[in-house]
């Protein structure tokens, strides 16, 4: 059976929106590459080789690769994909020129081609995200998190994940209650669990992401500690947390800022990323409006992480 490999080069700002467009068009899997991803992998002393062509990626671009089965109506799927991407400016998202390249690949190549995008990656100071098919020997002090990303995967090195992971390591204390809003495949929830949080509740509106996050929780023997729920933002949350983390788009963080305080203990910590640098002011204004105390702002590539605290 043949598969179509569709590659779109877009802006960092539009990365998540283009990924969503692929899934909504029927892609069987999606992978994300950026120069920052490659450089983070290259810095790992356990990596002996990085394809030189990957170092030529435009630092302001993100390459999204999706896979479509010949059993589906690929012409219709591609038309829908193009339509959705072209509509992004109406939502205030600049996708750039969106250069597209389409390649046909055989079934055997498909079965392994997407795995080349995903390697063991250090996230934060001590956490290592490892796909289940890769071998990895942890060094002293490292904590390995096993991930089987299925159809909802990226490279595992995205700057926004890094920004959140670093701050989770800094602020989570054993026994804390943690909420992960927009959990995706559950990486940040698993990190919170490994940091000895008493309870972690993770939420995503995407049914596929919820399924995979649940599977990853079981893979890491954290099922008693980490609970995955399907829902939008705080709709399915009853808990009051010590730490809330949200790796989502800036627009959603602005909305979340206005409703989050009842779910956060006094002096509780709100960690957020997914914020493109051009939208940072919007997020900071929203947090100030809700009387949060700003603790930390960090930029990594084109993305920003923000830590705020609920005032007592």
PDB file of C-alpha atoms in Angstrom:
ATOM      1  CA  UNK A   1       0.000   0.000   0.000  1.00  0.00           C
ATOM      2  CA  UNK A   2       1.177   3.513  -0.827  1.00  0.00           C
ATOM      3  CA  UNK A   3       1.151   6.487   1.526  1.00  0.00           C
ATOM      4  CA  UNK A   4       1.397  10.180   0.745  1.00  0.00           C
ATOM      5  CA  UNK A   5       3.963  12.073   2.809  1.00  0.00           C
ATOM      6  CA  UNK A   6       2.950  15.753   2.827  1.00  0.00           C
ATOM      7  CA  UNK A   7       5.416  18.336   4.101  1.00  0.00           C
ATOM      8  CA  UNK A   8       4.474  21.953   4.805  1.00  0.00           C
ATOM      9  CA  UNK A   9       6.981  24.612   5.829  1.00  0.00           C
ATOM     10  CA  UNK A  10       5.271  27.216   7.971  1.00  0.00           C
ATOM     11  CA  UNK A  11       6.024  29.793  10.657  1.00  0.00           C
ATOM     12  CA  UNK A  12       6.693  28.956  14.294  1.00  0.00           C
ATOM     13  CA  UNK A  13       3.601  30.975  15.147  1.00  0.00           C
ATOM     14  CA  UNK A  14       1.380  28.760  13.004  1.00  0.00           C
ATOM     15  CA  UNK A  15       2.979  25.457  13.979  1.00  0.00           C
ATOM     16  CA  UNK A  16       0.248  24.112  16.264  1.00  0.00           C
ATOM     17  CA  UNK A  17      -2.555  25.379  14.023  1.00  0.00           C
ATOM     18  CA  UNK A  18      -1.059  23.630  10.973  1.00  0.00           C
ATOM     19  CA  UNK A  19      -0.652  20.402  12.969  1.00  0.00           C
ATOM     20  CA  UNK A  20      -4.342  20.623  13.873  1.00  0.00           C
ATOM     21  CA  UNK A  21      -5.196  21.221  10.197  1.00  0.00           C
ATOM     22  CA  UNK A  22      -3.383  18.009   9.272  1.00  0.00           C
ATOM     23  CA  UNK A  23      -5.324  15.968  11.832  1.00  0.00           C
ATOM     24  CA  UNK A  24      -8.634  17.570  10.888  1.00  0.00           C
ATOM     25  CA  UNK A  25      -7.909  16.630   7.250  1.00  0.00           C
ATOM     26  CA  UNK A  26      -7.428  12.958   8.117  1.00  0.00           C
ATOM     27  CA  UNK A  27      -3.652  12.579   8.488  1.00  0.00           C
ATOM     28  CA  UNK A  28      -2.631   9.234  10.037  1.00  0.00           C
ATOM     29  CA  UNK A  29       0.314  10.832  11.797  1.00  0.00           C
ATOM     30  CA  UNK A  30       2.084  14.190  12.042  1.00  0.00           C
ATOM     31  CA  UNK A  31       5.680  15.078  12.876  1.00  0.00           C
ATOM     32  CA  UNK A  32       7.183  18.488  13.693  1.00  0.00           C
ATOM     33  CA  UNK A  33      10.722  19.696  13.010  1.00  0.00           C
ATOM     34  CA  UNK A  34      12.398  23.006  13.784  1.00  0.00           C
ATOM     35  CA  UNK A  35      16.034  24.084  13.926  1.00  0.00           C
ATOM     36  CA  UNK A  36      15.793  24.448  17.699  1.00  0.00           C
ATOM     37  CA  UNK A  37      14.748  20.796  17.948  1.00  0.00           C
ATOM     38  CA  UNK A  38      17.784  19.704  15.955  1.00  0.00           C
ATOM     39  CA  UNK A  39      20.208  21.871  17.944  1.00  0.00           C
ATOM     40  CA  UNK A  40      18.897  20.490  21.252  1.00  0.00           C
ATOM     41  CA  UNK A  41      19.421  16.929  20.025  1.00  0.00           C
ATOM     42  CA  UNK A  42      22.900  17.804  18.725  1.00  0.00           C
ATOM     43  CA  UNK A  43      23.916  19.112  22.161  1.00  0.00           C
ATOM     44  CA  UNK A  44      23.232  15.727  23.743  1.00  0.00           C
ATOM     45  CA  UNK A  45      26.645  14.049  24.307  1.00  0.00           C
ATOM     46  CA  UNK A  46      25.028  10.661  23.636  1.00  0.00           C
ATOM     47  CA  UNK A  47      24.134  11.681  20.067  1.00  0.00           C
ATOM     48  CA  UNK A  48      26.989  10.871  17.703  1.00  0.00           C
ATOM     49  CA  UNK A  49      25.484  12.041  14.417  1.00  0.00           C
ATOM     50  CA  UNK A  50      22.961  14.581  13.193  1.00  0.00           C
ATOM     51  CA  UNK A  51      22.038  14.773   9.505  1.00  0.00           C
ATOM     52  CA  UNK A  52      23.755  17.953   8.265  1.00  0.00           C
ATOM     53  CA  UNK A  53      20.756  18.804   6.076  1.00  0.00           C
ATOM     54  CA  UNK A  54      18.653  19.299   9.219  1.00  0.00           C
ATOM     55  CA  UNK A  55      20.959  22.120  10.302  1.00  0.00           C
ATOM     56  CA  UNK A  56      19.874  24.067   7.204  1.00  0.00           C
ATOM     57  CA  UNK A  57      16.302  24.503   8.463  1.00  0.00           C
ATOM     58  CA  UNK A  58      15.254  28.167   8.559  1.00  0.00           C
ATOM     59  CA  UNK A  59      15.450  29.203  12.251  1.00  0.00           C
ATOM     60  CA  UNK A  60      12.108  31.028  11.889  1.00  0.00           C
ATOM     61  CA  UNK A  61      10.334  28.083  10.271  1.00  0.00           C
ATOM     62  CA  UNK A  62       8.713  24.836  11.348  1.00  0.00           C
ATOM     63  CA  UNK A  63       8.422  21.823   9.049  1.00  0.00           C
ATOM     64  CA  UNK A  64       5.231  19.832   9.523  1.00  0.00           C
ATOM     65  CA  UNK A  65       5.071  16.380   7.924  1.00  0.00           C
ATOM     66  CA  UNK A  66       1.823  14.447   7.691  1.00  0.00           C
ATOM     67  CA  UNK A  67       0.976  10.993   6.334  1.00  0.00           C
ATOM     68  CA  UNK A  68      -2.165  10.041   4.389  1.00  0.00           C
ATOM     69  CA  UNK A  69      -3.166   6.485   3.450  1.00  0.00           C
ATOM     70  CA  UNK A  70      -4.111   5.696  -0.160  1.00  0.00           C
ATOM     71  CA  UNK A  71      -7.202   4.016   1.290  1.00  0.00           C
ATOM     72  CA  UNK A  72      -8.552   7.461   2.104  1.00  0.00           C
ATOM     73  CA  UNK A  73      -9.578  10.114  -0.421  1.00  0.00           C
ATOM     74  CA  UNK A  74      -6.233  11.885  -0.474  1.00  0.00           C
ATOM     75  CA  UNK A  75      -7.269  14.499  -3.042  1.00  0.00           C
ATOM     76  CA  UNK A  76     -10.171  15.553  -0.835  1.00  0.00           C
ATOM     77  CA  UNK A  77      -7.965  15.447   2.269  1.00  0.00           C
ATOM     78  CA  UNK A  78      -5.302  17.641   0.664  1.00  0.00           C
ATOM     79  CA  UNK A  79      -7.928  20.119  -0.544  1.00  0.00           C
ATOM     80  CA  UNK A  80      -9.300  20.343   3.003  1.00  0.00           C
ATOM     81  CA  UNK A  81      -5.775  20.743   4.419  1.00  0.00           C
ATOM     82  CA  UNK A  82      -4.932  23.588   2.026  1.00  0.00           C
ATOM     83  CA  UNK A  83      -8.270  25.291   2.715  1.00  0.00           C
ATOM     84  CA  UNK A  84      -7.739  25.167   6.485  1.00  0.00           C
ATOM     85  CA  UNK A  85      -4.175  26.466   6.281  1.00  0.00           C
ATOM     86  CA  UNK A  86      -5.158  29.326   3.952  1.00  0.00           C
ATOM     87  CA  UNK A  87      -7.878  30.319   6.438  1.00  0.00           C
ATOM     88  CA  UNK A  88      -5.447  30.800   9.331  1.00  0.00           C
ATOM     89  CA  UNK A  89      -4.904  34.559   8.718  1.00  0.00           C
ATOM     90  CA  UNK A  90      -8.608  35.120   9.443  1.00  0.00           C
ATOM     91  CA  UNK A  91      -7.833  33.915  12.986  1.00  0.00           C
ATOM     92  CA  UNK A  92      -4.847  36.252  13.305  1.00  0.00           C
ATOM     93  CA  UNK A  93      -2.264  33.526  12.615  1.00  0.00           C
ATOM     94  CA  UNK A  94       0.398  34.066   9.938  1.00  0.00           C
ATOM     95  CA  UNK A  95       1.288  30.706   8.290  1.00  0.00           C
ATOM     96  CA  UNK A  96       3.855  32.219   5.937  1.00  0.00           C
ATOM     97  CA  UNK A  97       4.200  30.991   2.342  1.00  0.00           C
ATOM     98  CA  UNK A  98       3.397  27.390   3.358  1.00  0.00           C
ATOM     99  CA  UNK A  99       5.576  25.694   0.750  1.00  0.00           C
ATOM    100  CA  UNK A 100       4.207  22.153   0.270  1.00  0.00           C
ATOM    101  CA  UNK A 101       6.002  19.006  -0.919  1.00  0.00           C
ATOM    102  CA  UNK A 102       4.223  15.675  -1.552  1.00  0.00           C
ATOM    103  CA  UNK A 103       6.002  12.315  -1.807  1.00  0.00           C
ATOM    104  CA  UNK A 104       4.653   8.786  -2.239  1.00  0.00           C
ATOM    105  CA  UNK A 105       6.157   6.156   0.053  1.00  0.00           C
ATOM    106  CA  UNK A 106       5.660   2.403   0.461  1.00  0.00           C
ATOM    107  CA  UNK A 107       3.944   0.794   3.461  1.00  0.00           C
ATOM    108  CA  UNK A 108       7.229  -0.535   4.875  1.00  0.00           C
ATOM    109  CA  UNK A 109       8.807   2.915   4.632  1.00  0.00           C
ATOM    110  CA  UNK A 110       5.765   4.497   6.320  1.00  0.00           C
ATOM    111  CA  UNK A 111       5.966   2.036   9.213  1.00  0.00           C
ATOM    112  CA  UNK A 112       9.367   3.417  10.168  1.00  0.00           C
ATOM    113  CA  UNK A 113       9.705   6.836   8.527  1.00  0.00           C
ATOM    114  CA  UNK A 114       7.877   8.811  11.226  1.00  0.00           C
ATOM    115  CA  UNK A 115      10.084   7.283  13.936  1.00  0.00           C
ATOM    116  CA  UNK A 116      13.122   9.142  12.583  1.00  0.00           C
ATOM    117  CA  UNK A 117      11.601  12.345  13.983  1.00  0.00           C
ATOM    118  CA  UNK A 118      11.584  11.072  17.560  1.00  0.00           C
ATOM    119  CA  UNK A 119      14.718  10.365  19.655  1.00  0.00           C
ATOM    120  CA  UNK A 120      15.489  10.309  23.395  1.00  0.00           C
ATOM    121  CA  UNK A 121      15.631  13.920  24.508  1.00  0.00           C
ATOM    122  CA  UNK A 122      16.560  15.570  27.783  1.00  0.00           C
ATOM    123  CA  UNK A 123      13.807  17.893  28.967  1.00  0.00           C
ATOM    124  CA  UNK A 124      14.564  20.188  31.864  1.00  0.00           C
ATOM    125  CA  UNK A 125      17.451  19.340  34.180  1.00  0.00           C
ATOM    126  CA  UNK A 126      16.896  15.642  34.824  1.00  0.00           C
ATOM    127  CA  UNK A 127      14.007  14.291  32.739  1.00  0.00           C
ATOM    128  CA  UNK A 128      14.650  12.261  29.577  1.00  0.00           C
ATOM    129  CA  UNK A 129      11.759  11.636  27.194  1.00  0.00           C
ATOM    130  CA  UNK A 130      12.363   8.285  25.484  1.00  0.00           C
ATOM    131  CA  UNK A 131      10.242   6.667  22.755  1.00  0.00           C
ATOM    132  CA  UNK A 132       9.591   3.025  23.566  1.00  0.00           C
ATOM    133  CA  UNK A 133      11.450   1.695  20.506  1.00  0.00           C
ATOM    134  CA  UNK A 134      14.716   3.487  21.400  1.00  0.00           C
ATOM    135  CA  UNK A 135      17.429   2.210  23.743  1.00  0.00           C
ATOM    136  CA  UNK A 136      18.728   4.648  26.347  1.00  0.00           C
ATOM    137  CA  UNK A 137      21.077   4.189  29.292  1.00  0.00           C
ATOM    138  CA  UNK A 138      20.293   6.790  31.944  1.00  0.00           C
ATOM    139  CA  UNK A 139      23.148   8.476  33.761  1.00  0.00           C
ATOM    140  CA  UNK A 140      23.111   9.197  37.479  1.00  0.00           C
ATOM    141  CA  UNK A 141      20.320  11.584  38.405  1.00  0.00           C
ATOM    142  CA  UNK A 142      18.387  11.209  35.151  1.00  0.00           C
ATOM    143  CA  UNK A 143      14.737  10.161  35.211  1.00  0.00           C
ATOM    144  CA  UNK A 144      13.487   8.393  32.086  1.00  0.00           C
ATOM    145  CA  UNK A 145       9.907   8.843  30.870  1.00  0.00           C
ATOM    146  CA  UNK A 146       8.759   6.319  28.255  1.00  0.00           C
ATOM    147  CA  UNK A 147       6.496   7.627  25.519  1.00  0.00           C
ATOM    148  CA  UNK A 148       4.679   5.853  22.711  1.00  0.00           C
ATOM    149  CA  UNK A 149       3.376   8.873  20.822  1.00  0.00           C
ATOM    150  CA  UNK A 150       1.281   6.975  18.278  1.00  0.00           C
ATOM    151  CA  UNK A 151      -0.451   9.419  15.918  1.00  0.00           C
ATOM    152  CA  UNK A 152       0.017  12.434  18.218  1.00  0.00           C
ATOM    153  CA  UNK A 153       3.732  13.005  18.186  1.00  0.00           C
ATOM    154  CA  UNK A 154       6.394  15.621  17.657  1.00  0.00           C
ATOM    155  CA  UNK A 155      10.120  15.492  18.224  1.00  0.00           C
ATOM    156  CA  UNK A 156       9.768  15.840  21.985  1.00  0.00           C
ATOM    157  CA  UNK A 157      12.185  18.770  22.045  1.00  0.00           C
ATOM    158  CA  UNK A 158       9.854  21.687  21.456  1.00  0.00           C
ATOM    159  CA  UNK A 159      10.901  24.883  23.233  1.00  0.00           C
ATOM    160  CA  UNK A 160       7.519  25.232  24.943  1.00  0.00           C
ATOM    161  CA  UNK A 161       7.854  21.769  26.508  1.00  0.00           C
ATOM    162  CA  UNK A 162      11.356  22.652  27.666  1.00  0.00           C
ATOM    163  CA  UNK A 163      10.209  25.923  29.208  1.00  0.00           C
ATOM    164  CA  UNK A 164       7.408  24.251  31.159  1.00  0.00           C
ATOM    165  CA  UNK A 165       9.505  21.273  32.238  1.00  0.00           C
ATOM    166  CA  UNK A 166      12.259  23.450  33.683  1.00  0.00           C
ATOM    167  CA  UNK A 167       9.767  25.343  35.829  1.00  0.00           C
ATOM    168  CA  UNK A 168       7.886  22.223  36.911  1.00  0.00           C
ATOM    169  CA  UNK A 169      11.177  20.902  38.286  1.00  0.00           C
ATOM    170  CA  UNK A 170      11.673  24.172  40.134  1.00  0.00           C
ATOM    171  CA  UNK A 171       8.209  24.632  41.637  1.00  0.00           C
ATOM    172  CA  UNK A 172       6.634  21.211  42.211  1.00  0.00           C
ATOM    173  CA  UNK A 173       7.048  19.851  45.733  1.00  0.00           C
ATOM    174  CA  UNK A 174       6.321  16.277  46.841  1.00  0.00           C
ATOM    175  CA  UNK A 175       2.643  16.024  47.755  1.00  0.00           C
ATOM    176  CA  UNK A 176       1.468  18.842  45.470  1.00  0.00           C
ATOM    177  CA  UNK A 177      -1.722  18.742  43.417  1.00  0.00           C
ATOM    178  CA  UNK A 178      -0.998  19.635  39.775  1.00  0.00           C
ATOM    179  CA  UNK A 179      -3.310  20.476  36.855  1.00  0.00           C
ATOM    180  CA  UNK A 180      -2.069  20.112  33.262  1.00  0.00           C
ATOM    181  CA  UNK A 181      -4.335  22.038  30.894  1.00  0.00           C
ATOM    182  CA  UNK A 182      -3.962  21.030  27.239  1.00  0.00           C
ATOM    183  CA  UNK A 183      -1.899  17.963  28.106  1.00  0.00           C
ATOM    184  CA  UNK A 184      -1.381  16.533  24.611  1.00  0.00           C
ATOM    185  CA  UNK A 185       0.404  13.181  24.920  1.00  0.00           C
ATOM    186  CA  UNK A 186       0.874  13.785  28.652  1.00  0.00           C
ATOM    187  CA  UNK A 187       4.591  14.594  28.849  1.00  0.00           C
ATOM    188  CA  UNK A 188       4.251  17.398  31.407  1.00  0.00           C
ATOM    189  CA  UNK A 189       1.842  15.351  33.526  1.00  0.00           C
ATOM    190  CA  UNK A 190       4.314  12.472  33.571  1.00  0.00           C
ATOM    191  CA  UNK A 191       7.076  14.857  34.623  1.00  0.00           C
ATOM    192  CA  UNK A 192       4.866  16.100  37.462  1.00  0.00           C
ATOM    193  CA  UNK A 193       4.229  12.509  38.508  1.00  0.00           C
ATOM    194  CA  UNK A 194       7.927  11.678  38.473  1.00  0.00           C
ATOM    195  CA  UNK A 195       8.505  14.766  40.655  1.00  0.00           C
ATOM    196  CA  UNK A 196       6.327  13.100  43.340  1.00  0.00           C
ATOM    197  CA  UNK A 197       3.198  15.193  42.995  1.00  0.00           C
ATOM    198  CA  UNK A 198       0.419  13.627  45.052  1.00  0.00           C
ATOM    199  CA  UNK A 199      -2.157  13.999  42.296  1.00  0.00           C
ATOM    200  CA  UNK A 200      -2.004  15.163  38.685  1.00  0.00           C
ATOM    201  CA  UNK A 201      -5.120  15.884  36.630  1.00  0.00           C
ATOM    202  CA  UNK A 202      -4.494  16.347  32.914  1.00  0.00           C
ATOM    203  CA  UNK A 203      -7.072  17.680  30.452  1.00  0.00           C
ATOM    204  CA  UNK A 204      -7.245  17.880  26.662  1.00  0.00           C
ATOM    205  CA  UNK A 205     -10.173  18.427  24.289  1.00  0.00           C
ATOM    206  CA  UNK A 206      -8.658  16.085  21.677  1.00  0.00           C
ATOM    207  CA  UNK A 207      -9.929  12.503  21.987  1.00  0.00           C
ATOM    208  CA  UNK A 208      -6.818  11.009  20.376  1.00  0.00           C
ATOM    209  CA  UNK A 209      -4.470  12.919  22.671  1.00  0.00           C
ATOM    210  CA  UNK A 210      -6.445  11.779  25.722  1.00  0.00           C
ATOM    211  CA  UNK A 211      -6.218   8.138  24.595  1.00  0.00           C
ATOM    212  CA  UNK A 212      -2.474   8.322  24.048  1.00  0.00           C
ATOM    213  CA  UNK A 213      -1.870  10.258  27.281  1.00  0.00           C
ATOM    214  CA  UNK A 214      -3.688   7.502  29.192  1.00  0.00           C
ATOM    215  CA  UNK A 215      -1.538   4.851  27.506  1.00  0.00           C
ATOM    216  CA  UNK A 216       1.641   6.762  28.326  1.00  0.00           C
ATOM    217  CA  UNK A 217       0.546   7.090  31.952  1.00  0.00           C
ATOM    218  CA  UNK A 218       0.237   3.312  32.194  1.00  0.00           C
ATOM    219  CA  UNK A 219       3.572   2.831  30.391  1.00  0.00           C
ATOM    220  CA  UNK A 220       5.242   4.767  33.211  1.00  0.00           C
ATOM    221  CA  UNK A 221       3.298   3.090  36.040  1.00  0.00           C
ATOM    222  CA  UNK A 222       1.745   6.399  37.064  1.00  0.00           C
ATOM    223  CA  UNK A 223      -1.895   5.402  36.688  1.00  0.00           C
ATOM    224  CA  UNK A 224      -2.572   5.780  40.426  1.00  0.00           C
ATOM    225  CA  UNK A 225      -1.209   9.311  40.428  1.00  0.00           C
ATOM    226  CA  UNK A 226      -2.018  10.831  37.020  1.00  0.00           C
ATOM    227  CA  UNK A 227      -5.612  11.082  35.800  1.00  0.00           C
ATOM    228  CA  UNK A 228      -6.380  12.031  32.196  1.00  0.00           C
ATOM    229  CA  UNK A 229      -9.719  13.673  31.346  1.00  0.00           C
ATOM    230  CA  UNK A 230     -11.276  14.830  28.099  1.00  0.00           C
ATOM    231  CA  UNK A 231     -12.619  18.375  28.159  1.00  0.00           C
ATOM    232  CA  UNK A 232     -11.978  22.018  27.362  1.00  0.00           C
ATOM    233  CA  UNK A 233      -9.765  24.037  29.715  1.00  0.00           C
ATOM    234  CA  UNK A 234     -11.302  23.799  33.219  1.00  0.00           C
ATOM    235  CA  UNK A 235     -14.720  22.383  32.267  1.00  0.00           C
ATOM    236  CA  UNK A 236     -14.003  18.964  33.833  1.00  0.00           C
ATOM    237  CA  UNK A 237     -11.887  20.152  36.784  1.00  0.00           C
ATOM    238  CA  UNK A 238     -13.081  20.200  40.415  1.00  0.00           C
ATOM    239  CA  UNK A 239      -9.676  20.145  42.104  1.00  0.00           C
ATOM    240  CA  UNK A 240      -7.804  23.112  43.606  1.00  0.00           C
ATOM    241  CA  UNK A 241      -4.111  22.887  42.740  1.00  0.00           C
ATOM    242  CA  UNK A 242      -0.729  23.976  44.040  1.00  0.00           C
ATOM    243  CA  UNK A 243       0.597  24.212  40.478  1.00  0.00           C
ATOM    244  CA  UNK A 244      -1.207  24.636  37.156  1.00  0.00           C
ATOM    245  CA  UNK A 245       0.704  24.201  33.891  1.00  0.00           C
ATOM    246  CA  UNK A 246      -0.702  25.113  30.478  1.00  0.00           C
ATOM    247  CA  UNK A 247       1.315  24.591  27.301  1.00  0.00           C
ATOM    248  CA  UNK A 248      -1.280  26.011  24.911  1.00  0.00           C
ATOM    249  CA  UNK A 249      -1.706  28.964  22.557  1.00  0.00           C
ATOM    250  CA  UNK A 250      -1.500  32.508  23.907  1.00  0.00           C
ATOM    251  CA  UNK A 251      -5.182  33.137  23.135  1.00  0.00           C
ATOM    252  CA  UNK A 252      -6.191  30.219  25.357  1.00  0.00           C
ATOM    253  CA  UNK A 253      -3.835  31.337  28.135  1.00  0.00           C
ATOM    254  CA  UNK A 254      -5.446  34.786  28.109  1.00  0.00           C
ATOM    255  CA  UNK A 255      -8.861  33.142  28.455  1.00  0.00           C
ATOM    256  CA  UNK A 256      -7.578  30.776  31.144  1.00  0.00           C
ATOM    257  CA  UNK A 257      -6.128  33.663  33.164  1.00  0.00           C
ATOM    258  CA  UNK A 258      -9.597  35.078  33.714  1.00  0.00           C
ATOM    259  CA  UNK A 259     -11.101  31.860  35.126  1.00  0.00           C
ATOM    260  CA  UNK A 260      -8.211  30.024  36.759  1.00  0.00           C
ATOM    261  CA  UNK A 261      -7.963  31.594  40.217  1.00  0.00           C
ATOM    262  CA  UNK A 262     -10.691  29.479  41.913  1.00  0.00           C
ATOM    263  CA  UNK A 263      -8.717  26.380  40.891  1.00  0.00           C
ATOM    264  CA  UNK A 264      -5.430  27.603  42.353  1.00  0.00           C
ATOM    265  CA  UNK A 265      -4.501  27.668  46.028  1.00  0.00           C
ATOM    266  CA  UNK A 266      -3.286  30.885  47.648  1.00  0.00           C
ATOM    267  CA  UNK A 267       0.302  31.499  46.544  1.00  0.00           C
ATOM    268  CA  UNK A 268      -0.243  28.793  43.907  1.00  0.00           C
ATOM    269  CA  UNK A 269       1.902  28.750  40.765  1.00  0.00           C
ATOM    270  CA  UNK A 270       0.662  29.163  37.176  1.00  0.00           C
ATOM    271  CA  UNK A 271       3.209  28.023  34.556  1.00  0.00           C
ATOM    272  CA  UNK A 272       2.355  28.740  30.933  1.00  0.00           C
ATOM    273  CA  UNK A 273       3.976  28.479  27.528  1.00  0.00           C
ATOM    274  CA  UNK A 274       2.922  28.078  23.897  1.00  0.00           C
ATOM    275  CA  UNK A 275       3.279  31.861  23.740  1.00  0.00           C
ATOM    276  CA  UNK A 276       4.835  33.256  20.566  1.00  0.00           C
ATOM    277  CA  UNK A 277       6.943  36.313  21.399  1.00  0.00           C
ATOM    278  CA  UNK A 278       4.548  38.675  19.571  1.00  0.00           C
ATOM    279  CA  UNK A 279       1.705  37.648  21.922  1.00  0.00           C
ATOM    280  CA  UNK A 280       3.638  37.945  25.204  1.00  0.00           C
ATOM    281  CA  UNK A 281       2.230  41.397  26.028  1.00  0.00           C
ATOM    282  CA  UNK A 282      -1.337  40.081  25.700  1.00  0.00           C
ATOM    283  CA  UNK A 283      -0.607  37.345  28.246  1.00  0.00           C
ATOM    284  CA  UNK A 284       1.151  39.665  30.696  1.00  0.00           C
ATOM    285  CA  UNK A 285      -1.693  42.202  30.526  1.00  0.00           C
ATOM    286  CA  UNK A 286      -4.243  39.439  31.190  1.00  0.00           C
ATOM    287  CA  UNK A 287      -2.288  38.176  34.215  1.00  0.00           C
ATOM    288  CA  UNK A 288      -1.890  41.684  35.608  1.00  0.00           C
ATOM    289  CA  UNK A 289      -5.601  42.346  35.160  1.00  0.00           C
ATOM    290  CA  UNK A 290      -6.321  39.279  37.344  1.00  0.00           C
ATOM    291  CA  UNK A 291      -3.815  40.480  39.991  1.00  0.00           C
ATOM    292  CA  UNK A 292      -1.301  37.668  39.495  1.00  0.00           C
ATOM    293  CA  UNK A 293       2.247  38.298  40.656  1.00  0.00           C
ATOM    294  CA  UNK A 294       4.689  37.861  37.785  1.00  0.00           C
ATOM    295  CA  UNK A 295       7.628  35.676  38.869  1.00  0.00           C
ATOM    296  CA  UNK A 296       9.480  34.769  35.708  1.00  0.00           C
ATOM    297  CA  UNK A 297       9.571  35.267  31.944  1.00  0.00           C
ATOM    298  CA  UNK A 298      11.936  33.269  29.736  1.00  0.00           C
ATOM    299  CA  UNK A 299      12.362  33.198  25.977  1.00  0.00           C
ATOM    300  CA  UNK A 300      13.613  30.163  24.042  1.00  0.00           C
ATOM    301  CA  UNK A 301      13.758  30.603  20.293  1.00  0.00           C
ATOM    302  CA  UNK A 302      10.527  32.321  19.219  1.00  0.00           C
ATOM    303  CA  UNK A 303       8.616  31.041  22.254  1.00  0.00           C
ATOM    304  CA  UNK A 304       8.147  32.363  25.779  1.00  0.00           C
ATOM    305  CA  UNK A 305       7.405  30.736  29.121  1.00  0.00           C
ATOM    306  CA  UNK A 306       5.743  32.682  31.936  1.00  0.00           C
ATOM    307  CA  UNK A 307       5.458  31.875  35.646  1.00  0.00           C
ATOM    308  CA  UNK A 308       2.932  33.754  37.762  1.00  0.00           C
ATOM    309  CA  UNK A 309       1.679  33.385  41.325  1.00  0.00           C
ATOM    310  CA  UNK A 310      -1.776  33.834  42.813  1.00  0.00           C
ATOM    311  CA  UNK A 311      -1.535  36.499  45.485  1.00  0.00           C
ATOM    312  CA  UNK A 312      -2.657  35.502  48.987  1.00  0.00           C
TER     313      UNK A 312
END
